[in-house]
Structure formats: structure tokens, C-alpha cells
């Protein structure tokens, strides 16, 4: 297992600079031919919660890894970069599977190759695979508040009016939101507010 440095949920593209293939293979791949600069053939990319991308020009441009398999593996040389771009609000892990590549087949970095026909003993690719896993660490997201598109109208001196029929509070970080503070603005001197406890929801307020 070759872990990548963790990134934060919601990381910006400018800060998500990626990891060199050479760093990914450091300590995990060797070749009997001295001086060989190993690359990698990516045979699987977990895209359930984001997108894996690669760059062959030092991070100037990034391209989606695609639906890679052993029959359609993405080969990347030692100077290529890989990065994971998580979906909105996702935190957790994402992985790549790869095989070491010694360039002896002269494939072009960034191209797709079929490893199912590669010679398992003397071929350009390792017979063993490695898994590289990146962690996406959670951040505290702000809770959300949703009001209806129409609100009540109040006439000066008239009867009390409900300002809105529904108010929805949500928090992506917690399915058990237990409290919130809602502030009403634009009140005039003499206006008062009342709140009726209902549906298991209780409230207190400054009128």
C-alpha cells in the first residue's frame, strides 16, 4: 500500500498540486536493470466519490484518468503527476491500483496500453500490483437554512401574521442537528414575536 498525502475536503484546484509518480513508487518498485527510471501503469481508479486526474506537463494541464483497467491501463512516467479531486462535501478515502513500468515497450506517457497481453516474466510491467490510497479529511461545513419563496405580509395595526410557513435547517456534517439560532431583521419599534412549540421543536426568543 502506497498512501498519498491527505487533502482536505473542498480543496481548491490551485492547492491540489498532486503527487509525482516517482514519489508514489519510492521504496515500492525496483528494476534489475541499473539506472531504470520506473513509471507506473494505472489499472484501476476509484471514481465513486471524485475524479482522479493526471498531468504530463508539470501540472499545467490535468486530464481525467478515465475508466482504466488491466486491458486499458494508463501509463505514466516518473515525472507525471496524479491527483484526486473529491466531490463536493466528500470526506473519506480513494485509491488507485498500479503496476511498475520500465519503459522497455516504448509506450508514451499518458497513453493507454493493454496489459493482458504483456509478457508476465520479461515484459515492461511488474506482475504484482500496488494500491495507493489518499485520505480526504473532513472540514466543518456551515449549516444551511431554506425559506419558502413567498412570505407573509403584515399590515400596520393589523392582526398577527406568520412570516413564513416553513423553515428548513440542515447540516451536511450532522444528521442530528439539535439547535440553531435564527435572526429576523427589519423589525420596527413596537413589533413583537411569538413562537409556538410544535412537532417536537421548541424555541425561545427575544421579542
Short mmCIF file of C-alpha atoms in Angstrom, two decimals:
data_model
loop_
_atom_site.label_atom_id
_atom_site.label_comp_id
_atom_site.label_asym_id
_atom_site.label_seq_id
_atom_site.Cartn_x
_atom_site.Cartn_y
_atom_site.Cartn_z
CA UNK A 1 0.00 0.00 0.00
CA UNK A 2 1.40 3.40 -1.04
CA UNK A 3 -0.54 6.18 0.70
CA UNK A 4 -0.64 9.65 -0.79
CA UNK A 5 -0.51 12.79 1.34
CA UNK A 6 -4.02 13.59 2.61
CA UNK A 7 -6.02 16.51 1.23
CA UNK A 8 -8.86 18.49 2.78
CA UNK A 9 -12.50 18.20 1.78
CA UNK A 10 -13.28 21.01 -0.67
CA UNK A 11 -9.61 21.66 -1.51
CA UNK A 12 -9.16 24.22 -4.29
CA UNK A 13 -7.58 23.17 -7.56
CA UNK A 14 -4.64 25.55 -7.09
CA UNK A 15 -3.76 23.91 -3.77
CA UNK A 16 -4.30 20.37 -5.08
CA UNK A 17 -0.87 20.08 -6.71
CA UNK A 18 -0.75 16.29 -6.97
CA UNK A 19 1.94 13.65 -6.36
CA UNK A 20 4.80 12.62 -8.63
CA UNK A 21 4.76 9.04 -9.88
CA UNK A 22 8.39 8.79 -8.77
CA UNK A 23 7.32 9.66 -5.21
CA UNK A 24 4.46 7.20 -5.38
CA UNK A 25 6.83 4.36 -6.32
CA UNK A 26 9.66 5.31 -3.95
CA UNK A 27 10.52 2.27 -1.88
CA UNK A 28 7.90 0.16 -3.67
CA UNK A 29 9.39 -0.60 -7.09
CA UNK A 30 12.78 -1.84 -8.32
CA UNK A 31 14.22 -2.99 -11.63
CA UNK A 32 17.11 -5.41 -12.30
CA UNK A 33 18.46 -3.04 -14.94
CA UNK A 34 20.50 -0.37 -13.18
CA UNK A 35 19.53 3.22 -13.83
CA UNK A 36 15.96 2.47 -14.93
CA UNK A 37 13.54 5.28 -14.07
CA UNK A 38 10.32 3.49 -13.25
CA UNK A 39 6.91 4.75 -14.23
CA UNK A 40 3.51 3.27 -13.44
CA UNK A 41 0.59 1.70 -15.25
CA UNK A 42 -2.68 2.65 -13.53
CA UNK A 43 -5.05 -0.33 -13.78
CA UNK A 44 -7.89 0.90 -11.54
CA UNK A 45 -9.03 4.27 -10.21
CA UNK A 46 -11.74 4.62 -7.58
CA UNK A 47 -14.05 7.28 -9.00
CA UNK A 48 -17.10 6.71 -6.78
CA UNK A 49 -16.57 9.96 -4.85
CA UNK A 50 -14.47 12.13 -7.12
CA UNK A 51 -12.18 12.19 -10.15
CA UNK A 52 -8.59 11.02 -10.50
CA UNK A 53 -6.56 13.11 -12.91
CA UNK A 54 -3.02 13.08 -14.27
CA UNK A 55 -0.63 15.64 -15.71
CA UNK A 56 2.33 15.08 -18.03
CA UNK A 57 3.41 18.73 -18.17
CA UNK A 58 4.28 19.50 -14.53
CA UNK A 59 0.72 20.37 -13.58
CA UNK A 60 -0.05 22.91 -16.29
CA UNK A 61 -2.92 20.80 -17.60
CA UNK A 62 -4.85 17.97 -15.97
CA UNK A 63 -6.71 15.14 -17.71
CA UNK A 64 -9.21 12.67 -16.25
CA UNK A 65 -7.66 9.24 -15.67
CA UNK A 66 -10.69 7.58 -17.23
CA UNK A 67 -12.15 4.13 -16.63
CA UNK A 68 -8.80 2.31 -16.56
CA UNK A 69 -8.49 -1.49 -16.38
CA UNK A 70 -5.77 -4.08 -16.96
CA UNK A 71 -6.85 -4.16 -20.58
CA UNK A 72 -6.73 -0.37 -20.81
CA UNK A 73 -4.14 0.90 -18.32
CA UNK A 74 -2.89 4.49 -18.18
CA UNK A 75 0.93 4.57 -18.33
CA UNK A 76 2.67 7.49 -16.65
CA UNK A 77 6.40 8.16 -16.43
CA UNK A 78 8.27 9.14 -13.27
CA UNK A 79 7.74 12.88 -13.89
CA UNK A 80 3.97 12.64 -14.33
CA UNK A 81 1.62 13.78 -11.56
CA UNK A 82 -1.61 12.30 -10.24
CA UNK A 83 -4.24 13.93 -8.06
CA UNK A 84 -7.72 13.22 -6.70
CA UNK A 85 -10.46 15.84 -6.97
CA UNK A 86 -13.15 14.88 -4.42
CA UNK A 87 -16.83 15.50 -4.96
CA UNK A 88 -18.45 18.35 -3.03
CA UNK A 89 -18.66 17.60 0.72
CA UNK A 90 -16.94 14.20 0.36
CA UNK A 91 -14.52 13.02 3.03
CA UNK A 92 -13.03 9.54 3.21
CA UNK A 93 -10.59 7.54 1.09
CA UNK A 94 -9.97 6.98 -2.61
CA UNK A 95 -7.50 4.56 -4.18
CA UNK A 96 -5.50 3.72 -7.29
CA UNK A 97 -4.11 0.35 -8.34
CA UNK A 98 -0.88 0.34 -10.33
CA UNK A 99 1.93 -1.78 -11.72
CA UNK A 100 5.54 -0.65 -12.16
CA UNK A 101 6.62 0.19 -15.73
CA UNK A 102 10.22 0.14 -17.02
CA UNK A 103 9.58 1.85 -20.41
CA UNK A 104 11.02 -1.06 -22.40
CA UNK A 105 7.90 -1.21 -24.57
CA UNK A 106 8.38 2.48 -25.56
CA UNK A 107 4.78 3.39 -24.68
CA UNK A 108 4.08 7.12 -24.48
CA UNK A 109 3.41 8.59 -21.05
CA UNK A 110 -0.31 9.33 -20.77
CA UNK A 111 -1.34 6.69 -23.30
CA UNK A 112 -3.41 3.56 -22.74
CA UNK A 113 -1.91 0.07 -23.01
CA UNK A 114 -3.30 -3.45 -22.83
CA UNK A 115 -1.51 -5.31 -20.05
CA UNK A 116 -3.39 -8.54 -20.58
CA UNK A 117 -1.05 -9.40 -23.45
CA UNK A 118 2.17 -8.19 -21.78
CA UNK A 119 4.83 -10.83 -21.11
CA UNK A 120 4.49 -11.58 -17.36
CA UNK A 121 8.18 -12.50 -16.90
CA UNK A 122 10.17 -10.32 -19.24
CA UNK A 123 7.64 -7.65 -20.06
CA UNK A 124 7.73 -3.95 -19.33
CA UNK A 125 5.31 -4.18 -16.38
CA UNK A 126 5.53 -5.74 -12.95
CA UNK A 127 3.44 -8.81 -12.29
CA UNK A 128 2.50 -7.53 -8.83
CA UNK A 129 0.20 -4.58 -8.21
CA UNK A 130 0.27 -1.90 -5.52
CA UNK A 131 -2.52 0.21 -4.10
CA UNK A 132 -2.13 3.93 -3.46
CA UNK A 133 -4.72 5.46 -1.13
CA UNK A 134 -5.41 9.11 -0.44
CA UNK A 135 -7.39 10.39 2.52
CA UNK A 136 -9.79 13.32 2.19
CA UNK A 137 -10.11 14.90 5.63
CA UNK A 138 -13.44 16.48 6.64
CA UNK A 139 -13.93 20.18 7.34
CA UNK A 140 -16.74 21.85 9.27
CA UNK A 141 -19.33 22.97 6.72
CA UNK A 142 -21.71 25.80 7.56
CA UNK A 143 -25.31 24.73 8.20
CA UNK A 144 -27.96 25.63 5.65
CA UNK A 145 -31.27 27.46 6.05
CA UNK A 146 -34.06 27.34 3.46
CA UNK A 147 -37.11 29.62 3.46
CA UNK A 148 -40.16 29.40 1.19
CA UNK A 149 -40.20 31.64 -1.87
CA UNK A 150 -43.25 33.52 -0.55
CA UNK A 151 -43.54 35.10 2.88
CA UNK A 152 -46.39 36.60 4.87
CA UNK A 153 -47.41 40.26 4.60
CA UNK A 154 -48.18 42.35 7.67
CA UNK A 155 -50.38 45.42 7.69
CA UNK A 156 -49.66 48.12 10.27
CA UNK A 157 -52.17 47.80 13.09
CA UNK A 158 -53.49 44.53 11.69
CA UNK A 159 -53.66 41.05 13.16
CA UNK A 160 -50.61 38.89 13.77
CA UNK A 161 -49.20 37.27 10.66
CA UNK A 162 -47.00 34.20 10.21
CA UNK A 163 -43.83 35.46 8.47
CA UNK A 164 -43.25 32.10 6.76
CA UNK A 165 -44.93 28.70 6.74
CA UNK A 166 -41.80 26.56 6.78
CA UNK A 167 -38.16 26.96 7.67
CA UNK A 168 -35.71 24.15 6.90
CA UNK A 169 -32.38 23.80 8.69
CA UNK A 170 -29.72 21.31 7.58
CA UNK A 171 -26.12 20.44 8.34
CA UNK A 172 -24.12 18.18 5.99
CA UNK A 173 -21.84 17.30 8.91
CA UNK A 174 -24.62 16.09 11.20
CA UNK A 175 -27.87 14.25 10.63
CA UNK A 176 -28.93 15.05 14.19
CA UNK A 177 -28.90 18.83 14.29
CA UNK A 178 -30.12 19.76 17.78
CA UNK A 179 -30.31 23.53 17.70
CA UNK A 180 -29.92 26.69 15.70
CA UNK A 181 -30.23 30.45 16.03
CA UNK A 182 -32.46 32.26 13.53
CA UNK A 183 -32.37 36.06 13.40
CA UNK A 184 -35.16 38.23 11.96
CA UNK A 185 -34.18 41.71 10.83
CA UNK A 186 -36.07 44.80 9.71
CA UNK A 187 -38.36 44.95 12.73
CA UNK A 188 -39.86 48.27 13.80
CA UNK A 189 -40.36 49.64 17.30
CA UNK A 190 -43.39 48.01 18.90
CA UNK A 191 -43.22 44.82 16.81
CA UNK A 192 -43.34 41.61 18.82
CA UNK A 193 -42.61 37.98 18.04
CA UNK A 194 -44.19 34.81 19.38
CA UNK A 195 -43.26 31.18 18.82
CA UNK A 196 -45.45 28.10 19.19
CA UNK A 197 -43.72 24.85 20.16
CA UNK A 198 -44.86 22.03 17.88
CA UNK A 199 -43.74 18.79 16.27
CA UNK A 200 -41.14 18.22 18.97
CA UNK A 201 -39.47 21.54 18.16
CA UNK A 202 -39.17 24.06 20.97
CA UNK A 203 -37.89 27.59 20.82
CA UNK A 204 -37.04 30.62 22.85
CA UNK A 205 -36.79 34.15 21.60
CA UNK A 206 -36.29 37.82 22.40
CA UNK A 207 -39.47 39.64 21.42
#
